[in-house]
PDB file of C-alpha atoms in Angstrom:
ATOM      1  CA  MET Q   1      13.979   6.944  -7.339  1.00 74.00           C
ATOM      2  CA  TRP Q   2      11.227   5.628  -5.855  1.00 93.00           C
ATOM      3  CA  PHE Q   3       7.772   4.083  -7.850  1.00 97.00           C
ATOM      4  CA  LYS Q   4       4.074   5.438  -7.241  1.00 97.00           C
ATOM      5  CA  ASN Q   5       2.277   3.959  -9.412  1.00 97.00           C
ATOM      6  CA  ILE Q   6       1.999   0.581 -11.783  1.00 97.00           C
ATOM      7  CA  HIS Q   7       1.640  -0.423 -14.794  1.00 98.00           C
ATOM      8  CA  VAL Q   8       3.340  -4.771 -15.642  1.00 97.00           C
ATOM      9  CA  PHE Q   9       3.751  -5.961 -19.143  1.00 97.00           C
ATOM     10  CA  ILE Q  10       5.338  -9.480 -19.873  1.00 96.00           C
ATOM     11  CA  LEU Q  11       7.944  -8.971 -21.660  1.00 95.00           C
ATOM     12  CA  LYS Q  12       7.876 -11.925 -25.277  1.00 93.00           C
ATOM     13  CA  ASN Q  13      10.946 -13.935 -26.474  1.00 88.00           C
ATOM     14  CA  GLY Q  14      12.524 -11.108 -24.534  1.00 90.00           C
ATOM     15  CA  LEU Q  15      15.251  -8.175 -25.087  1.00 93.00           C
ATOM     16  CA  GLU Q  16      16.167  -9.093 -28.676  1.00 89.00           C
ATOM     17  CA  LYS Q  17      19.001  -7.093 -28.783  1.00 92.00           C
ATOM     18  CA  ASN Q  18      22.416  -6.811 -26.655  1.00 94.00           C
ATOM     19  CA  LEU Q  19      22.970  -3.674 -24.213  1.00 95.00           C
ATOM     20  CA  GLU Q  20      25.457  -1.685 -26.850  1.00 96.00           C
ATOM     21  CA  GLU Q  21      22.699  -1.063 -30.296  1.00 96.00           C
ATOM     22  CA  LEU Q  22      19.544  -0.888 -26.528  1.00 96.00           C
ATOM     23  CA  GLU Q  23      21.939   2.547 -26.092  1.00 96.00           C
ATOM     24  CA  SER Q  24      21.981   3.348 -29.546  1.00 96.00           C
ATOM     25  CA  ASP Q  25      19.185   2.996 -30.492  1.00 97.00           C
ATOM     26  CA  LEU Q  26      18.097   5.028 -27.795  1.00 97.00           C
ATOM     27  CA  ALA Q  27      20.629   7.699 -28.663  1.00 96.00           C
ATOM     28  CA  ALA Q  28      19.129   8.279 -31.908  1.00 96.00           C
ATOM     29  CA  GLY Q  29      16.083   8.863 -30.165  1.00 96.00           C
ATOM     30  CA  ARG Q  30      17.023  11.286 -27.007  1.00 96.00           C
ATOM     31  CA  PHE Q  31      15.085  14.485 -26.411  1.00 95.00           C
ATOM     32  CA  LEU Q  32      15.746  17.686 -28.362  1.00 93.00           C
ATOM     33  CA  PRO Q  33      13.387  19.879 -26.683  1.00 88.00           C
ATOM     34  CA  CYS Q  34      10.594  21.813 -28.526  1.00 84.00           C
ATOM     35  CA  SER Q  35      11.897  25.053 -31.751  1.00 81.00           C
ATOM     36  CA  SER Q  36      10.001  28.096 -30.732  1.00 76.00           C
ATOM     37  CA  ILE Q  37       7.217  26.920 -34.284  1.00 78.00           C
ATOM     38  CA  GLU Q  38       6.856  23.131 -32.233  1.00 83.00           C
ATOM     39  CA  PRO Q  39       4.007  22.311 -29.819  1.00 83.00           C
ATOM     40  CA  ARG Q  40       5.063  19.242 -28.112  1.00 85.00           C
ATOM     41  CA  ALA Q  41       8.600  16.733 -28.529  1.00 92.00           C
ATOM     42  CA  GLU Q  42       9.980  14.124 -26.809  1.00 94.00           C
ATOM     43  CA  GLY Q  43      12.618  11.670 -26.760  1.00 97.00           C
ATOM     44  CA  TRP Q  44      15.220   8.804 -24.329  1.00 98.00           C
ATOM     45  CA  VAL Q  45      16.954  10.981 -21.236  1.00 97.00           C
ATOM     46  CA  ALA Q  46      19.214   9.951 -19.474  1.00 96.00           C
ATOM     47  CA  PRO Q  47      17.780   7.568 -16.069  1.00 96.00           C
ATOM     48  CA  GLY Q  48      20.765   8.577 -13.820  1.00 91.00           C
ATOM     49  CA  LEU Q  49      21.995  11.719 -12.062  1.00 89.00           C
ATOM     50  CA  ASN Q  50      24.443  12.308 -14.966  1.00 91.00           C
ATOM     51  CA  PRO Q  51      22.188  14.206 -17.380  1.00 89.00           C
ATOM     52  CA  GLU Q  52      25.244  13.226 -19.985  1.00 91.00           C
ATOM     53  CA  GLY Q  53      25.542   9.537 -18.827  1.00 93.00           C
ATOM     54  CA  PRO Q  54      24.269   6.443 -20.791  1.00 95.00           C
ATOM     55  CA  MET Q  55      21.129   6.277 -21.736  1.00 96.00           C
ATOM     56  CA  VAL Q  56      19.852   3.156 -19.766  1.00 97.00           C
ATOM     57  CA  TYR Q  57      21.365   2.787 -16.220  1.00 96.00           C
ATOM     58  CA  VAL Q  58      22.437  -1.070 -15.550  1.00 95.00           C
ATOM     59  CA  SER Q  59      21.139  -2.590 -11.969  1.00 92.00           C
ATOM     60  CA  ASN Q  60      21.447  -5.934 -10.558  1.00 90.00           C
ATOM     61  CA  GLY Q  61      19.648  -7.557 -13.699  1.00 93.00           C
ATOM     62  CA  LYS Q  62      17.086  -4.324 -14.996  1.00 96.00           C
ATOM     63  CA  TYR Q  63      18.106  -2.001 -17.448  1.00 97.00           C
ATOM     64  CA  LEU Q  64      16.420   1.672 -16.006  1.00 98.00           C
ATOM     65  CA  LEU Q  65      15.218   3.658 -19.325  1.00 98.00           C
ATOM     66  CA  ALA Q  66      13.514   7.448 -18.632  1.00 98.00           C
ATOM     67  CA  ARG Q  67      11.629   9.502 -21.848  1.00 98.00           C
ATOM     68  CA  LYS Q  68      10.872  13.030 -21.779  1.00 96.00           C
ATOM     69  CA  THR Q  69       7.971  15.247 -22.953  1.00 95.00           C
ATOM     70  CA  GLU Q  70       7.907  18.934 -22.652  1.00 91.00           C
ATOM     71  CA  GLN Q  71       4.072  19.418 -24.399  1.00 84.00           C
ATOM     72  CA  LYS Q  72       3.056  24.095 -24.818  1.00 82.00           C
ATOM     73  CA  LEU Q  73       0.627  24.687 -22.459  1.00 78.00           C
ATOM     74  CA  ILE Q  74      -2.679  26.081 -24.762  1.00 80.00           C
ATOM     75  CA  PRO Q  75      -5.465  26.471 -22.809  1.00 79.00           C
ATOM     76  CA  ALA Q  76      -8.575  26.310 -25.680  1.00 86.00           C
ATOM     77  CA  SER Q  77      -9.820  28.514 -24.223  1.00 87.00           C
ATOM     78  CA  VAL Q  78      -7.548  30.312 -25.600  1.00 83.00           C
ATOM     79  CA  LEU Q  79      -7.316  29.286 -28.555  1.00 82.00           C
ATOM     80  CA  ASN Q  80     -11.315  29.909 -29.107  1.00 88.00           C
ATOM     81  CA  GLU Q  81     -11.134  33.323 -28.001  1.00 88.00           C
ATOM     82  CA  LYS Q  82      -8.424  34.766 -29.705  1.00 84.00           C
ATOM     83  CA  LEU Q  83     -10.614  32.185 -33.308  1.00 86.00           C
ATOM     84  CA  LYS Q  84     -13.803  34.409 -31.948  1.00 86.00           C
ATOM     85  CA  GLU Q  85     -12.384  37.641 -32.073  1.00 86.00           C
ATOM     86  CA  LEU Q  86     -11.300  36.577 -35.277  1.00 85.00           C
ATOM     87  CA  VAL Q  87     -13.600  34.920 -36.583  1.00 84.00           C
ATOM     88  CA  ASP Q  88     -16.360  37.925 -36.050  1.00 85.00           C
ATOM     89  CA  PHE Q  89     -13.923  40.976 -37.825  1.00 85.00           C
ATOM     90  CA  LYS Q  90     -13.358  38.856 -40.723  1.00 84.00           C
ATOM     91  CA  GLU Q  91     -18.321  38.602 -40.664  1.00 83.00           C
ATOM     92  CA  GLN Q  92     -18.248  41.957 -40.463  1.00 87.00           C
ATOM     93  CA  LYS Q  93     -15.242  43.221 -42.564  1.00 85.00           C
ATOM     94  CA  GLU Q  94     -17.234  41.230 -45.326  1.00 87.00           C
ATOM     95  CA  ASN Q  95     -20.194  40.887 -44.814  1.00 88.00           C
ATOM     96  CA  ARG Q  96     -20.892  37.343 -45.318  1.00 88.00           C
ATOM     97  CA  LYS Q  97     -21.098  34.652 -42.390  1.00 90.00           C
ATOM     98  CA  LEU Q  98     -17.741  32.716 -42.850  1.00 88.00           C
ATOM     99  CA  ARG Q  99     -17.416  28.007 -44.255  1.00 88.00           C
ATOM    100  CA  LYS Q 100     -16.227  26.149 -41.568  1.00 89.00           C
ATOM    101  CA  LYS Q 101     -12.950  25.533 -43.481  1.00 90.00           C
ATOM    102  CA  GLU Q 102     -12.640  29.300 -43.381  1.00 87.00           C
ATOM    103  CA  LYS Q 103     -12.381  28.800 -39.541  1.00 86.00           C
ATOM    104  CA  GLU Q 104     -10.613  25.951 -39.139  1.00 89.00           C
ATOM    105  CA  SER Q 105      -7.891  27.489 -41.143  1.00 90.00           C
ATOM    106  CA  LEU Q 106      -8.749  30.935 -39.732  1.00 86.00           C
ATOM    107  CA  LYS Q 107      -7.522  28.424 -35.858  1.00 88.00           C
ATOM    108  CA  ASP Q 108      -4.623  26.624 -37.514  1.00 87.00           C
ATOM    109  CA  GLU Q 109      -3.525  30.079 -38.195  1.00 86.00           C
ATOM    110  CA  ILE Q 110      -3.342  30.752 -34.383  1.00 84.00           C
ATOM    111  CA  PHE Q 111      -2.644  27.985 -33.139  1.00 83.00           C
ATOM    112  CA  HIS Q 112       1.007  28.092 -35.193  1.00 80.00           C
ATOM    113  CA  THR Q 113       0.833  32.186 -34.224  1.00 82.00           C
ATOM    114  CA  LEU Q 114      -0.015  30.626 -29.971  1.00 80.00           C
ATOM    115  CA  VAL Q 115       2.492  27.944 -30.373  1.00 71.00           C
ATOM    116  CA  THR Q 116       5.392  30.144 -30.604  1.00 78.00           C
ATOM    117  CA  GLN Q 117       4.522  32.550 -27.150  1.00 75.00           C
ATOM    118  CA  ALA Q 118       3.664  29.721 -25.056  1.00 73.00           C
ATOM    119  CA  PHE Q 119       5.674  28.395 -21.876  1.00 76.00           C
ATOM    120  CA  SER Q 120       6.015  24.419 -22.203  1.00 76.00           C
ATOM    121  CA  GLN Q 121       5.572  21.804 -19.399  1.00 79.00           C
ATOM    122  CA  SER Q 122       8.289  18.272 -19.288  1.00 88.00           C
ATOM    123  CA  SER Q 123       6.584  14.970 -17.756  1.00 92.00           C
ATOM    124  CA  LEU Q 124       9.422  12.065 -16.684  1.00 95.00           C
ATOM    125  CA  THR Q 125       8.206   8.996 -16.782  1.00 97.00           C
ATOM    126  CA  TYR Q 126      10.708   5.768 -15.934  1.00 98.00           C
ATOM    127  CA  GLY Q 127      10.498   2.809 -16.010  1.00 98.00           C
ATOM    128  CA  TYR Q 128      12.906  -0.712 -16.165  1.00 98.00           C
ATOM    129  CA  ILE Q 129      12.865  -4.053 -18.424  1.00 97.00           C
ATOM    130  CA  ASP Q 130      13.830  -6.405 -16.533  1.00 97.00           C
ATOM    131  CA  LEU Q 131      16.392  -9.098 -18.096  1.00 96.00           C
ATOM    132  CA  ILE Q 132      15.235 -12.242 -15.386  1.00 95.00           C
ATOM    133  CA  LYS Q 133      11.284 -11.685 -15.272  1.00 96.00           C
ATOM    134  CA  ASN Q 134      10.845 -10.470 -18.527  1.00 96.00           C
ATOM    135  CA  TRP Q 135       8.778  -8.028 -16.999  1.00 97.00           C
ATOM    136  CA  VAL Q 136       8.634  -3.940 -17.775  1.00 98.00           C
ATOM    137  CA  VAL Q 137       6.753  -2.739 -15.342  1.00 98.00           C
ATOM    138  CA  VAL Q 138       6.438   1.705 -16.022  1.00 98.00           C
ATOM    139  CA  ASN Q 139       6.287   4.132 -13.059  1.00 98.00           C
ATOM    140  CA  THR Q 140       3.214   6.054 -14.743  1.00 97.00           C
ATOM    141  CA  SER Q 141      -0.847   5.941 -13.279  1.00 95.00           C
ATOM    142  CA  SER Q 142      -2.260   6.501 -16.613  1.00 95.00           C
ATOM    143  CA  ARG Q 143      -1.951   3.115 -18.325  1.00 96.00           C
ATOM    144  CA  LYS Q 144      -2.068   5.103 -22.292  1.00 95.00           C
ATOM    145  CA  LYS Q 145       1.188   6.734 -20.910  1.00 96.00           C
ATOM    146  CA  ALA Q 146       2.666   2.821 -20.217  1.00 97.00           C
ATOM    147  CA  GLU Q 147       1.572   1.551 -23.410  1.00 97.00           C
ATOM    148  CA  GLU Q 148       3.178   4.587 -24.928  1.00 96.00           C
ATOM    149  CA  PHE Q 149       6.168   4.185 -23.155  1.00 97.00           C
ATOM    150  CA  CYS Q 150       6.247   0.679 -24.742  1.00 97.00           C
ATOM    151  CA  ASN Q 151       5.614   1.453 -28.317  1.00 97.00           C
ATOM    152  CA  ALA Q 152       8.595   4.246 -27.722  1.00 97.00           C
ATOM    153  CA  ILE Q 153      11.186   1.574 -26.854  1.00 97.00           C
ATOM    154  CA  ARG Q 154       9.151  -0.153 -29.743  1.00 96.00           C
ATOM    155  CA  SER Q 155      10.011   2.605 -31.545  1.00 96.00           C
ATOM    156  CA  SER Q 156      13.788   2.841 -30.625  1.00 96.00           C
ATOM    157  CA  LEU Q 157      14.238  -0.824 -31.406  1.00 96.00           C
ATOM    158  CA  GLY Q 158      12.612  -1.995 -34.852  1.00 93.00           C
ATOM    159  CA  SER Q 159      10.988  -4.653 -31.867  1.00 92.00           C
ATOM    160  CA  PHE Q 160      10.950  -4.937 -29.074  1.00 95.00           C
ATOM    161  CA  LYS Q 161       6.478  -7.089 -28.686  1.00 95.00           C
ATOM    162  CA  VAL Q 162       4.870  -7.364 -24.458  1.00 96.00           C
ATOM    163  CA  GLU Q 163       1.698  -7.831 -23.716  1.00 95.00           C
ATOM    164  CA  LEU Q 164      -0.359  -7.506 -20.999  1.00 94.00           C
ATOM    165  CA  PRO Q 165      -0.084 -10.549 -17.789  1.00 93.00           C
ATOM    166  CA  GLU Q 166      -2.289 -13.502 -18.498  1.00 91.00           C
ATOM    167  CA  VAL Q 167      -4.522 -13.150 -15.103  1.00 91.00           C
ATOM    168  CA  GLN Q 168      -8.381 -13.577 -13.974  1.00 83.00           C
ATOM    169  CA  GLY Q 169     -10.886 -12.226 -11.611  1.00 87.00           C
ATOM    170  CA  VAL Q 170      -8.782  -9.409 -10.323  1.00 93.00           C
ATOM    171  CA  SER Q 171     -12.567  -8.227  -8.735  1.00 93.00           C
ATOM    172  CA  ILE Q 172     -13.506 -11.091  -8.261  1.00 91.00           C
ATOM    173  CA  LEU Q 173     -11.221 -11.978  -6.074  1.00 93.00           C
ATOM    174  CA  MET Q 174     -10.694  -8.823  -4.050  1.00 94.00           C
ATOM    175  CA  THR Q 175     -13.863  -8.990  -3.750  1.00 92.00           C
ATOM    176  CA  GLU Q 176     -14.511 -13.019  -2.328  1.00 92.00           C
ATOM    177  CA  TRP Q 177     -11.178 -11.512   0.362  1.00 92.00           C
ATOM    178  CA  LEU Q 178     -13.789  -8.642   2.176  1.00 90.00           C
ATOM    179  CA  LYS Q 179     -16.771 -10.953   2.248  1.00 88.00           C
ATOM    180  CA  ASN Q 180     -14.331 -13.494   3.635  1.00 88.00           C
ATOM    181  CA  GLN Q 181     -12.678 -11.375   5.908  1.00 85.00           C
ATOM    182  CA  LYS Q 182      -9.087 -13.199   4.873  1.00 88.00           C
ATOM    183  CA  CYS Q 183      -7.000 -12.582   2.543  1.00 91.00           C
ATOM    184  CA  PRO Q 184      -3.968 -14.777   1.230  1.00 93.00           C
ATOM    185  CA  PRO Q 185      -0.827 -14.744   4.742  1.00 93.00           C
ATOM    186  CA  GLU Q 186       1.551 -11.660   2.621  1.00 94.00           C
ATOM    187  CA  LEU Q 187      -1.638  -9.248   2.693  1.00 95.00           C
ATOM    188  CA  VAL Q 188      -3.140  -7.269   4.562  1.00 94.00           C
ATOM    189  CA  ILE Q 189      -6.536  -5.235   3.985  1.00 93.00           C
ATOM    190  CA  GLU Q 190      -5.781  -1.771   5.043  1.00 95.00           C
ATOM    191  CA  ASP Q 191      -8.818   1.131   5.016  1.00 92.00           C
ATOM    192  CA  GLN Q 192      -9.298   1.737   1.354  1.00 93.00           C
ATOM    193  CA  CYS Q 193     -11.130   0.314  -1.497  1.00 93.00           C
ATOM    194  CA  VAL Q 194     -14.352   1.137  -4.139  1.00 94.00           C
ATOM    195  CA  ILE Q 195     -16.550  -0.558  -4.380  1.00 92.00           C
ATOM    196  CA  GLU Q 196     -19.252  -0.834  -8.253  1.00 90.00           C
ATOM    197  CA  ASP Q 197     -22.836  -1.395  -9.015  1.00 85.00           C
ATOM    198  CA  THR Q 198     -21.661  -3.819 -11.898  1.00 74.00           C
ATOM    199  CA  ARG Q 199     -26.061  -3.528 -13.112  1.00 74.00           C
ATOM    200  CA  GLU Q 200     -27.005  -0.667 -11.805  1.00 75.00           C
ATOM    201  CA  GLY Q 201     -23.943   1.533 -12.998  1.00 75.00           C
ATOM    202  CA  GLY Q 202     -22.501   3.854 -10.005  1.00 83.00           C
ATOM    203  CA  SER Q 203     -19.949   3.232  -7.163  1.00 84.00           C
ATOM    204  CA  LEU Q 204     -18.720   3.320  -3.380  1.00 85.00           C
ATOM    205  CA  LYS Q 205     -15.604   4.881  -2.687  1.00 90.00           C
ATOM    206  CA  VAL Q 206     -14.790   3.798   1.152  1.00 89.00           C
ATOM    207  CA  ALA Q 207     -11.229   5.773   3.212  1.00 91.00           C
ATOM    208  CA  LYS Q 208     -10.796   5.623   6.597  1.00 90.00           C
ATOM    209  CA  GLN Q 209     -12.512   2.540   7.529  1.00 88.00           C
ATOM    210  CA  ASN Q 210     -12.564  -1.094   9.140  1.00 89.00           C
ATOM    211  CA  LEU Q 211     -13.694  -2.435   5.764  1.00 87.00           C
ATOM    212  CA  LEU Q 212     -14.575  -5.671   7.160  1.00 84.00           C
ATOM    213  CA  ALA Q 213     -17.949  -4.109   9.504  1.00 85.00           C
ATOM    214  CA  ASP Q 214     -21.071  -5.167   9.131  1.00 83.00           C
ATOM    215  CA  GLU Q 215     -22.406  -1.868   6.265  1.00 83.00           C
ATOM    216  CA  ILE Q 216     -19.233  -2.702   4.097  1.00 82.00           C
ATOM    217  CA  LEU Q 217     -20.278  -6.377   3.982  1.00 82.00           C
ATOM    218  CA  ASN Q 218     -23.665  -5.392   4.184  1.00 80.00           C
ATOM    219  CA  PHE Q 219     -23.380  -3.463   0.420  1.00 80.00           C
ATOM    220  CA  ILE Q 220     -21.057  -5.556  -0.748  1.00 82.00           C
ATOM    221  CA  ASP Q 221     -23.664  -8.927  -0.705  1.00 72.00           C
ATOM    222  CA  HIS Q 222     -25.882  -7.160  -2.722  1.00 72.00           C
ATOM    223  CA  GLY Q 223     -24.183  -7.697  -6.306  1.00 73.00           C
ATOM    224  CA  ARG Q 224     -21.129  -5.290  -6.174  1.00 87.00           C
ATOM    225  CA  GLU Q 225     -18.065  -5.698  -6.530  1.00 91.00           C
ATOM    226  CA  VAL Q 226     -14.144  -4.185  -5.177  1.00 93.00           C
ATOM    227  CA  VAL Q 227     -12.934  -3.269  -8.098  1.00 94.00           C
ATOM    228  CA  GLN Q 228      -9.979  -1.373  -6.262  1.00 96.00           C
ATOM    229  CA  LEU Q 229      -8.630  -2.958  -2.928  1.00 96.00           C
ATOM    230  CA  LYS Q 230      -5.622  -1.383  -0.795  1.00 96.00           C
ATOM    231  CA  LEU Q 231      -3.929  -3.506   0.286  1.00 96.00           C
ATOM    232  CA  GLY Q 232      -0.749  -4.499   2.165  1.00 96.00           C
ATOM    233  CA  PHE Q 233       2.413  -6.699   1.507  1.00 95.00           C
ATOM    234  CA  GLN Q 234       4.471  -8.407   3.877  1.00 90.00           C
ATOM    235  CA  ASN Q 235       5.270  -4.978   5.872  1.00 88.00           C
ATOM    236  CA  HIS Q 236       7.198  -3.700   3.066  1.00 92.00           C
ATOM    237  CA  ILE Q 237       4.706  -2.289   1.375  1.00 95.00           C
ATOM    238  CA  VAL Q 238       1.150   0.285   0.983  1.00 96.00           C
ATOM    239  CA  PHE Q 239      -0.374  -0.291  -2.673  1.00 97.00           C
ATOM    240  CA  ASN Q 240      -3.929   0.254  -3.886  1.00 97.00           C
ATOM    241  CA  LEU Q 241      -4.759  -3.085  -6.672  1.00 97.00           C
ATOM    242  CA  LYS Q 242      -6.573  -2.024  -9.347  1.00 96.00           C
ATOM    243  CA  ASP Q 243      -9.133  -4.950 -10.890  1.00 94.00           C
ATOM    244  CA  ASP Q 244      -7.380  -3.740 -13.999  1.00 94.00           C
ATOM    245  CA  PHE Q 245      -3.746  -5.397 -12.503  1.00 96.00           C
ATOM    246  CA  SER Q 246      -2.885  -2.048 -12.328  1.00 97.00           C
ATOM    247  CA  LEU Q 247      -1.096  -0.537  -9.136  1.00 98.00           C
ATOM    248  CA  LYS Q 248      -1.950   2.799  -6.931  1.00 97.00           C
ATOM    249  CA  THR Q 249      -0.589   4.736  -4.811  1.00 96.00           C
ATOM    250  CA  LEU Q 250       2.608   2.425  -2.665  1.00 96.00           C
ATOM    251  CA  LYS Q 251       3.726   3.635  -0.533  1.00 95.00           C
ATOM    252  CA  PHE Q 252       6.822   1.818   0.942  1.00 94.00           C
ATOM    253  CA  LEU Q 253       6.628   1.821   3.667  1.00 90.00           C
ATOM    254  CA  ASP Q 254       9.906   2.556   6.709  1.00 83.00           C
ATOM    255  CA  GLY Q 255      11.604  -0.920   7.215  1.00 84.00           C
ATOM    256  CA  ILE Q 256      12.012  -0.943   3.339  1.00 85.00           C
ATOM    257  CA  HIS Q 257      13.832   3.441   3.848  1.00 78.00           C
ATOM    258  CA  GLU Q 258      15.738   2.312   7.350  1.00 83.00           C
ATOM    259  CA  GLN Q 259      16.893  -0.445   4.851  1.00 81.00           C
ATOM    260  CA  ALA Q 260      17.739   2.533   2.113  1.00 74.00           C
ATOM    261  CA  SER Q 261      19.503   4.200   5.127  1.00 76.00           C
ATOM    262  CA  ASP Q 262      21.734   1.394   6.775  1.00 75.00           C
ATOM    263  CA  ILE Q 263      23.106   1.253   2.783  1.00 77.00           C
ATOM    264  CA  PHE Q 264      26.253   2.662   3.309  1.00 70.00           C
ATOM    265  CA  THR Q 265      27.050   5.062   0.175  1.00 76.00           C
ATOM    266  CA  GLU Q 266      29.563   7.537  -0.636  1.00 77.00           C
ATOM    267  CA  THR Q 267      27.921   9.687  -3.356  1.00 88.00           C
ATOM    268  CA  ALA Q 268      24.714  10.679  -4.614  1.00 88.00           C
ATOM    269  CA  ALA Q 269      24.727   7.882  -7.932  1.00 87.00           C
ATOM    270  CA  ASP Q 270      25.588   5.330  -5.121  1.00 87.00           C
ATOM    271  CA  LYS Q 271      22.235   6.410  -3.270  1.00 88.00           C
ATOM    272  CA  PHE Q 272      20.428   6.497  -6.150  1.00 91.00           C
ATOM    273  CA  ASP Q 273      21.727   3.274  -6.859  1.00 90.00           C
ATOM    274  CA  ALA Q 274      20.563   1.427  -3.962  1.00 89.00           C
ATOM    275  CA  ASP Q 275      17.679   3.260  -3.508  1.00 91.00           C
ATOM    276  CA  PHE Q 276      16.529   1.975  -7.544  1.00 94.00           C
ATOM    277  CA  THR Q 277      17.879  -2.116  -6.844  1.00 92.00           C
ATOM    278  CA  LEU Q 278      16.387  -2.128  -2.721  1.00 92.00           C
ATOM    279  CA  MET Q 279      12.793  -0.341  -4.460  1.00 94.00           C
ATOM    280  CA  SER Q 280      13.229  -2.946  -8.903  1.00 95.00           C
ATOM    281  CA  GLU Q 281      13.740  -5.823  -5.853  1.00 95.00           C
ATOM    282  CA  THR Q 282      10.681  -4.995  -2.985  1.00 95.00           C
ATOM    283  CA  LEU Q 283       8.838  -4.764  -6.486  1.00 96.00           C
ATOM    284  CA  THR Q 284      10.094  -8.102  -7.999  1.00 96.00           C
ATOM    285  CA  GLU Q 285       8.688  -9.873  -4.070  1.00 96.00           C
ATOM    286  CA  LEU Q 286       5.397  -8.371  -5.090  1.00 97.00           C
ATOM    287  CA  LEU Q 287       4.512  -8.825  -8.451  1.00 97.00           C
ATOM    288  CA  GLY Q 288       6.071 -11.908  -8.441  1.00 96.00           C
ATOM    289  CA  PHE Q 289       3.495 -12.728  -5.873  1.00 96.00           C
ATOM    290  CA  LEU Q 290       0.498 -10.860  -7.066  1.00 96.00           C
ATOM    291  CA  LEU Q 291       0.756 -12.269 -10.344  1.00 95.00           C
ATOM    292  CA  GLY Q 292       1.257 -15.986  -9.021  1.00 93.00           C
ATOM    293  CA  VAL Q 293      -2.237 -14.408  -6.950  1.00 93.00           C
ATOM    294  CA  PHE Q 294      -3.688 -13.698 -10.094  1.00 92.00           C
ATOM    295  CA  SER Q 295      -3.166 -15.934 -12.821  1.00 85.00           C
ATOM    296  CA  MET Q 296      -4.613 -18.019 -14.836  1.00 69.00           C
ATOM    297  CA  GLU Q 297      -4.057 -21.866 -13.288  1.00 63.00           C
ATOM    298  CA  ASN Q 298      -4.987 -20.352  -9.776  1.00 61.00           C
ATOM    299  CA  THR Q 299      -6.920 -22.666  -7.323  1.00 53.00           C
ATOM    300  CA  GLU Q 300      -8.323 -20.066  -5.259  1.00 53.00           C
ATOM    301  CA  LEU Q 301     -10.992 -19.147  -8.193  1.00 50.00           C
ATOM    302  CA  ASN Q 302     -12.140 -21.677  -8.639  1.00 48.00           C
ATOM    303  CA  LYS Q 303     -12.970 -21.636  -5.182  1.00 52.00           C
ATOM    304  CA  VAL Q 304     -15.900 -19.840  -6.063  1.00 48.00           C
ATOM    305  CA  SER Q 305     -19.329 -21.029  -6.803  1.00 40.00           C
ATOM    306  CA  ALA Q 306     -22.127 -20.623  -9.508  1.00 39.00           C
ATOM    307  CA  LYS Q 307     -24.402 -19.014  -7.523  1.00 42.00           C
ATOM    308  CA  GLU Q 308     -21.596 -16.602  -6.665  1.00 45.00           C
ATOM    309  CA  LEU Q 309     -20.002 -15.561 -10.357  1.00 41.00           C
ATOM    310  CA  GLU Q 310     -23.261 -15.160 -11.285  1.00 44.00           C
ATOM    311  CA  ALA Q 311     -24.086 -11.983  -8.130  1.00 45.00           C
ATOM    312  CA  LEU Q 312     -21.367 -10.174  -9.130  1.00 42.00           C
ATOM    313  CA  ILE Q 313     -20.927 -10.600 -13.054  1.00 42.00           C
ATOM    314  CA  PRO Q 314     -22.472  -8.365 -14.357  1.00 40.00           C
ATOM    315  CA  ALA Q 315     -25.826 -10.691 -16.772  1.00 39.00           C
TER     316      ALA Q 315
END
């Protein structure tokens, strides 16, 4: 249970339901596989190792949830090919061109026929509610999927108000860190970034290079900004921070995995609990630090001069 990508939301007003109510509400929306005629199905599943277990996995003030989605695979090329064949056949048979609505009706008929024959693909999205910090942390690289996860909780509970963290200047500060060759001591600038030209468009992806080299710094000096930066945090974790405050391609380092291995566990369930506890505690430390660095009140942002801001922000 190691998250690889993160979107974090702030839970306003806390969680209004107790654990028993939460469990009941999620169980009412339990995942049921697609029927032969359904193109898609989604719902909640047990996040632990036991598929028949509770819908909420509880550990150290955190509630882990899992949402499953099943989608029938119907390639657009197959659908369009079948439609063309049927349209050509009818037009020749009736000696006329079919109207747009007739073609759309045929397309729906073909789609529903193909659904009954199609293979399905399943995916799981995990996320946890931190009751102490009032955060919702979702393991996905897609902002849309993260929002859908929160919306699904709201749909099940009836009320679940979340919002994006109040952060500012992510790109500005990351750009300043490279230009000044200095970042907070808790962080290490790694070997990967994405630099974007906000005025003329286009971007440059840099990987496995010294980001403090002159050619990189000169490139940034010409009015471009860093929109993604690979960072290390206290020898615990490496990640790519994006300008929307999402974290991509997280990698927990050997020290964390060694701590996990040192924890005595007798069963797979014990191992799952130990891993989730250690992972979530590490993420609490990291996210708390980053939220502090990029908070609206952070004085570091005020150190950026008006001239530097003008160079970084497009007119």
